[in-house]
JSON list of C-alpha atoms in Angstrom, two decimals:
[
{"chain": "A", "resi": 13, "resn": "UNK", "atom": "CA", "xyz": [-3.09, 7.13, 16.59]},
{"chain": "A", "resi": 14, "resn": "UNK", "atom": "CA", "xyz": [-0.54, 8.37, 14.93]},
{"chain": "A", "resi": 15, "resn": "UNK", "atom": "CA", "xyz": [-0.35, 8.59, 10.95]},
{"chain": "A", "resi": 16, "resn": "UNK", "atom": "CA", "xyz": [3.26, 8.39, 9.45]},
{"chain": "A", "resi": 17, "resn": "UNK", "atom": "CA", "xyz": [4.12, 8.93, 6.35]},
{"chain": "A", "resi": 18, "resn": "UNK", "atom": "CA", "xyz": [4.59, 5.50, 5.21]},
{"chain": "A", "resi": 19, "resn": "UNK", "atom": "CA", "xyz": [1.36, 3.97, 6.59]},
{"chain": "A", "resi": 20, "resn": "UNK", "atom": "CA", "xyz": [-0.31, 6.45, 4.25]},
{"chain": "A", "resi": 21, "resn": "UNK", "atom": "CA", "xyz": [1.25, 5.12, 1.48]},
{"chain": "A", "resi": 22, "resn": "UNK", "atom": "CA", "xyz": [0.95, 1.79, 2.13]},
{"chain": "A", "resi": 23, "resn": "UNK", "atom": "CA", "xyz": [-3.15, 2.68, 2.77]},
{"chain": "A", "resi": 24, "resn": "UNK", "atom": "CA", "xyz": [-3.04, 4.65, -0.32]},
{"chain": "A", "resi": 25, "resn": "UNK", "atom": "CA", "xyz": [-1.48, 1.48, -2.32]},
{"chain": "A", "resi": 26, "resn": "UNK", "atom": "CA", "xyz": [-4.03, -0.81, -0.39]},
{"chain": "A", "resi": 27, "resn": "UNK", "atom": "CA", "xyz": [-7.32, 1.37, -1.90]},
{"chain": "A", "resi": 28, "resn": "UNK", "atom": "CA", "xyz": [-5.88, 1.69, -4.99]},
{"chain": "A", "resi": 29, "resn": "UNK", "atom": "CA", "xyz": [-4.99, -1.95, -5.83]},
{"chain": "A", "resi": 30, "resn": "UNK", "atom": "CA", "xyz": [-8.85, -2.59, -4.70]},
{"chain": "A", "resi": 31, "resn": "UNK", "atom": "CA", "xyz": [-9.94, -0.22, -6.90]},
{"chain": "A", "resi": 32, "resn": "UNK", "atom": "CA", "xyz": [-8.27, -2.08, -9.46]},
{"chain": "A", "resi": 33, "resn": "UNK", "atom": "CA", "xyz": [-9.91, -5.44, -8.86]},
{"chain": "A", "resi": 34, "resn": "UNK", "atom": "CA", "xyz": [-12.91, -3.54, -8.75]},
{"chain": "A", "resi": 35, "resn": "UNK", "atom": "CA", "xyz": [-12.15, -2.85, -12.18]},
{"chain": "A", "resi": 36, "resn": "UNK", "atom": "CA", "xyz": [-11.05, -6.25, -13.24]},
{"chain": "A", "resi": 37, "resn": "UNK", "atom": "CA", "xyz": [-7.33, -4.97, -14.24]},
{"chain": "A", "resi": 38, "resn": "UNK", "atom": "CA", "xyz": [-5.36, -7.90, -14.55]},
{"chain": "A", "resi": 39, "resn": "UNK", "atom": "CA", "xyz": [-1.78, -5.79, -14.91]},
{"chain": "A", "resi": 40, "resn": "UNK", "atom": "CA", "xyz": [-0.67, -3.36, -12.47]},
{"chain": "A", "resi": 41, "resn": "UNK", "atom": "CA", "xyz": [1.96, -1.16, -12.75]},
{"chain": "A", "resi": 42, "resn": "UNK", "atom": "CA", "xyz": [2.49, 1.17, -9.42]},
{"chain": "A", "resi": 43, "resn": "UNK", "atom": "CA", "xyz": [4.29, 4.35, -9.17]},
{"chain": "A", "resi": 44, "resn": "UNK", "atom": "CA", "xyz": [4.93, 6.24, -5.86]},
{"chain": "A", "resi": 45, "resn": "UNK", "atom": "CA", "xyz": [7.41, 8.11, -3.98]},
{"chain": "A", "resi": 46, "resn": "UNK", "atom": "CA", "xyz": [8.24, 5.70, -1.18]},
{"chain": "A", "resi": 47, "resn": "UNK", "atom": "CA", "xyz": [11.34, 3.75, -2.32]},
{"chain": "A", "resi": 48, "resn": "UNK", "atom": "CA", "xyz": [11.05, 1.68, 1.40]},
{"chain": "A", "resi": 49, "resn": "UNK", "atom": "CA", "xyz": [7.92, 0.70, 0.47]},
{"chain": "A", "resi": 50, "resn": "UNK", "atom": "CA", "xyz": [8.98, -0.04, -3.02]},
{"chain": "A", "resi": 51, "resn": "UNK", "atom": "CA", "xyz": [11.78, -2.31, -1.27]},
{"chain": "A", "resi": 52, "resn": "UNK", "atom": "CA", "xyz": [9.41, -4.06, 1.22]},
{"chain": "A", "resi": 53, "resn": "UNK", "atom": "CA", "xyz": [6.79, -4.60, -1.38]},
{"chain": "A", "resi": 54, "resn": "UNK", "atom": "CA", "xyz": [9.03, -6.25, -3.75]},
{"chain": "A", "resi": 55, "resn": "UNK", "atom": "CA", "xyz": [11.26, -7.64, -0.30]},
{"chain": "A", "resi": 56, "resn": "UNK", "atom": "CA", "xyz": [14.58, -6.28, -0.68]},
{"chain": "A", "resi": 57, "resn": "UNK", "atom": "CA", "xyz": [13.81, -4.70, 2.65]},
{"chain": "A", "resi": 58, "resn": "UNK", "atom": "CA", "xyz": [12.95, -5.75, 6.22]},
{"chain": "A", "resi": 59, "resn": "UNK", "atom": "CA", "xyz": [9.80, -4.83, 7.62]},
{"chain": "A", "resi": 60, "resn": "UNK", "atom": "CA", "xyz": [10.27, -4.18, 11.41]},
{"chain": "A", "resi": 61, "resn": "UNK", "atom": "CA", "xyz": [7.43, -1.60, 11.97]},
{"chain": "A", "resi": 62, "resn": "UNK", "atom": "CA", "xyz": [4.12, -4.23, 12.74]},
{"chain": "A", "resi": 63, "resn": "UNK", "atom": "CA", "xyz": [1.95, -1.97, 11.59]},
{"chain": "A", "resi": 64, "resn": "UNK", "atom": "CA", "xyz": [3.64, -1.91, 8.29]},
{"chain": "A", "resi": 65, "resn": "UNK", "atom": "CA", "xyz": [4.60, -5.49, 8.00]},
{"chain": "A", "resi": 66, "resn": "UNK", "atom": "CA", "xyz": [0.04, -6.02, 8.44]},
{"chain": "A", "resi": 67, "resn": "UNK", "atom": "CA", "xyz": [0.14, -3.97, 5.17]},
{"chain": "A", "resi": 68, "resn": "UNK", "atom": "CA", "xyz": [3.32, -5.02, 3.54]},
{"chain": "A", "resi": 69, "resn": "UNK", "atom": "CA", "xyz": [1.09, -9.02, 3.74]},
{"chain": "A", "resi": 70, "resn": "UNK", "atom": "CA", "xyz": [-1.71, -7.00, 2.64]},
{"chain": "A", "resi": 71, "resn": "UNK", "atom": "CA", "xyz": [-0.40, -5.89, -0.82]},
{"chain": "A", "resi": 72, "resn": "UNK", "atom": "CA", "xyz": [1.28, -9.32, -1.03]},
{"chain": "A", "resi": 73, "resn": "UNK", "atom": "CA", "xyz": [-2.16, -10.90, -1.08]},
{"chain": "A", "resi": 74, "resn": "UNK", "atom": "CA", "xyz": [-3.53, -8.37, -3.00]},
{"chain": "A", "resi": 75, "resn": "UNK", "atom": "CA", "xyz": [-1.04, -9.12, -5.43]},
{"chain": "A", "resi": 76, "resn": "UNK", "atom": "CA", "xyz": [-2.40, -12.57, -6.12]},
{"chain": "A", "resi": 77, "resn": "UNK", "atom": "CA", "xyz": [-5.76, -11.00, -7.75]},
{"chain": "A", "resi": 78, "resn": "UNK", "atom": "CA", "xyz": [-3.24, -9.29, -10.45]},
{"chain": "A", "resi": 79, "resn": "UNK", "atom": "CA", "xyz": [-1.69, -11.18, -13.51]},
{"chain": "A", "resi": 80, "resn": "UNK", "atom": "CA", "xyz": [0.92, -8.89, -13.71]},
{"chain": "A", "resi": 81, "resn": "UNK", "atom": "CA", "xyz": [2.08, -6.39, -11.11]},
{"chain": "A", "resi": 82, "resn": "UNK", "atom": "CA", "xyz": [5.01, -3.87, -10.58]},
{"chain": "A", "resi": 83, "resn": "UNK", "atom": "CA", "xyz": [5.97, -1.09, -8.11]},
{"chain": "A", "resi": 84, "resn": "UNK", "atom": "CA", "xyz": [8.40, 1.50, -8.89]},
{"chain": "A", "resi": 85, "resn": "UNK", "atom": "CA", "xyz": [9.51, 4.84, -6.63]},
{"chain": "A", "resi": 86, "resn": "UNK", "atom": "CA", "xyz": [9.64, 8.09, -8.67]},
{"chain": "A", "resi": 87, "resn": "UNK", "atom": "CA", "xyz": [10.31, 11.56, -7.25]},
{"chain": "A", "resi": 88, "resn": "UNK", "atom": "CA", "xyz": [7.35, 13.21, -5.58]},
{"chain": "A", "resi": 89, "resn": "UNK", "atom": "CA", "xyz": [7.61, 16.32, -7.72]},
{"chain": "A", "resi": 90, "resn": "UNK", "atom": "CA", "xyz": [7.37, 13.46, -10.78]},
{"chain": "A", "resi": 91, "resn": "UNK", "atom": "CA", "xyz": [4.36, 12.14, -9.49]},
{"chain": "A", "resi": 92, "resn": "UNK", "atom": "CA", "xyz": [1.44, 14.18, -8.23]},
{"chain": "A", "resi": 93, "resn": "UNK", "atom": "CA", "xyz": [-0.86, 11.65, -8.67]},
{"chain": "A", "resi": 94, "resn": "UNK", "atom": "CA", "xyz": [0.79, 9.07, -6.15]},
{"chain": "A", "resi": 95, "resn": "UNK", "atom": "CA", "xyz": [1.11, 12.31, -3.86]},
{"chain": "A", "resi": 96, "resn": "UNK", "atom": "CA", "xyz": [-2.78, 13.12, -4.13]},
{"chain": "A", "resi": 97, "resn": "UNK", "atom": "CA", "xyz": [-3.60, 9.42, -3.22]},
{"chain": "A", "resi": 98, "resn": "UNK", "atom": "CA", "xyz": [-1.69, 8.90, -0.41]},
{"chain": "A", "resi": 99, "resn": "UNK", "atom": "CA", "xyz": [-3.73, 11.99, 0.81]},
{"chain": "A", "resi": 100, "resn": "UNK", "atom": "CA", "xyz": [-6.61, 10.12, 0.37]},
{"chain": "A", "resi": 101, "resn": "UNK", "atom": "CA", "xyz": [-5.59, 7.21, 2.03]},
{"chain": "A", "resi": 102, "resn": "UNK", "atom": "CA", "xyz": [-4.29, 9.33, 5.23]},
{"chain": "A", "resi": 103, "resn": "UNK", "atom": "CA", "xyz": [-8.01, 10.72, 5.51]},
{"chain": "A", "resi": 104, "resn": "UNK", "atom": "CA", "xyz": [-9.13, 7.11, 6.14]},
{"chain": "A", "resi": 105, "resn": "UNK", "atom": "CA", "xyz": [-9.51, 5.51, 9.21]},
{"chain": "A", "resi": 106, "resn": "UNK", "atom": "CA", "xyz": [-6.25, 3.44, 9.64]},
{"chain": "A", "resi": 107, "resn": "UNK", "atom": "CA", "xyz": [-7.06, 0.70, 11.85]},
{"chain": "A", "resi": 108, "resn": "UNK", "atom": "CA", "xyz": [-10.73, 0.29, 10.65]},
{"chain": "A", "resi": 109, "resn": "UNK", "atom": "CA", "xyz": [-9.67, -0.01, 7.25]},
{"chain": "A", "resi": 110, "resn": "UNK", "atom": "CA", "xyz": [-6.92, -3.16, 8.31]},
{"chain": "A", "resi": 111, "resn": "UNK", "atom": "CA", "xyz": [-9.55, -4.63, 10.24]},
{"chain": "A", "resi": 112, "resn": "UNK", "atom": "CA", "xyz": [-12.41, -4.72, 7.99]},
{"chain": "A", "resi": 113, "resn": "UNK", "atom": "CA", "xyz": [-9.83, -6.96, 5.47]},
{"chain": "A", "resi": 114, "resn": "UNK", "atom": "CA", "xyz": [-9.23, -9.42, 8.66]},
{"chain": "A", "resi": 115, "resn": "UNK", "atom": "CA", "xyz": [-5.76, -8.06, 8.81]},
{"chain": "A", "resi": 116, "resn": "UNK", "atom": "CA", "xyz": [-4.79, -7.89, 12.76]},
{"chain": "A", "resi": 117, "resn": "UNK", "atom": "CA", "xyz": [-2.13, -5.18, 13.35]},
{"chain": "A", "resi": 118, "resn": "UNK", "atom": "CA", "xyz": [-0.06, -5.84, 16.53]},
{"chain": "A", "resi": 119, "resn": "UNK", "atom": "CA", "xyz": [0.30, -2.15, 17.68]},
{"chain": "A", "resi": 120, "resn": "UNK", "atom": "CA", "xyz": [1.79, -1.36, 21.11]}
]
């Protein structure tokens, strides 16, 4: 299907916050360059898309694993780390990856 922009991110933010419990980091501070994910993550914004609300529940749980944990959108041009991940995340199987955490999208 279909990879947009945003589900990259969100997959990109998904692998990277299990890297980090991999790690045992217990404060995590994000940067990226998607200030709607920024707002769902933190919920200043509505999450309509299915696909992305399955993530958006993802990180939330995810989030439970950290002590501390921030998000903040920077400009792409200020982050080319962010930029590289997401890359990395769009190379992965979407749906696999969602599935294999028990996470059900609802995609039409």
């Amino acid at each position: 299907f279909a990879c947009s922009n945003n589900t990259a991110e969100y997959e990109a933010l998904v692998q990277g916050m299990h890297w980090a419990i991999k790690k045992k980091i217990k404060n995590l501070q994000v940067f990226g360059d998607s200030e709607l994910i920024e707002n769902q993550v933190k919920g200043q914004h509505a999450t309509k898309n299915d696909l992305l609300r399955c993530y958006k529940n993802r990180v939330w749980d995810l989030m439970e694993d950290f002590e501390g944990f921030g998000i903040k959108s920077i400009p792409r041009k200020e982050n080319q780390a962010a930029d590289r991940l997401a890359v990395v995340g769009a190379t992965f199987d979407i749906v696999e990856s969602i599935q294999k955490d028990k996470v059900q999208p609802n995609i039409h």
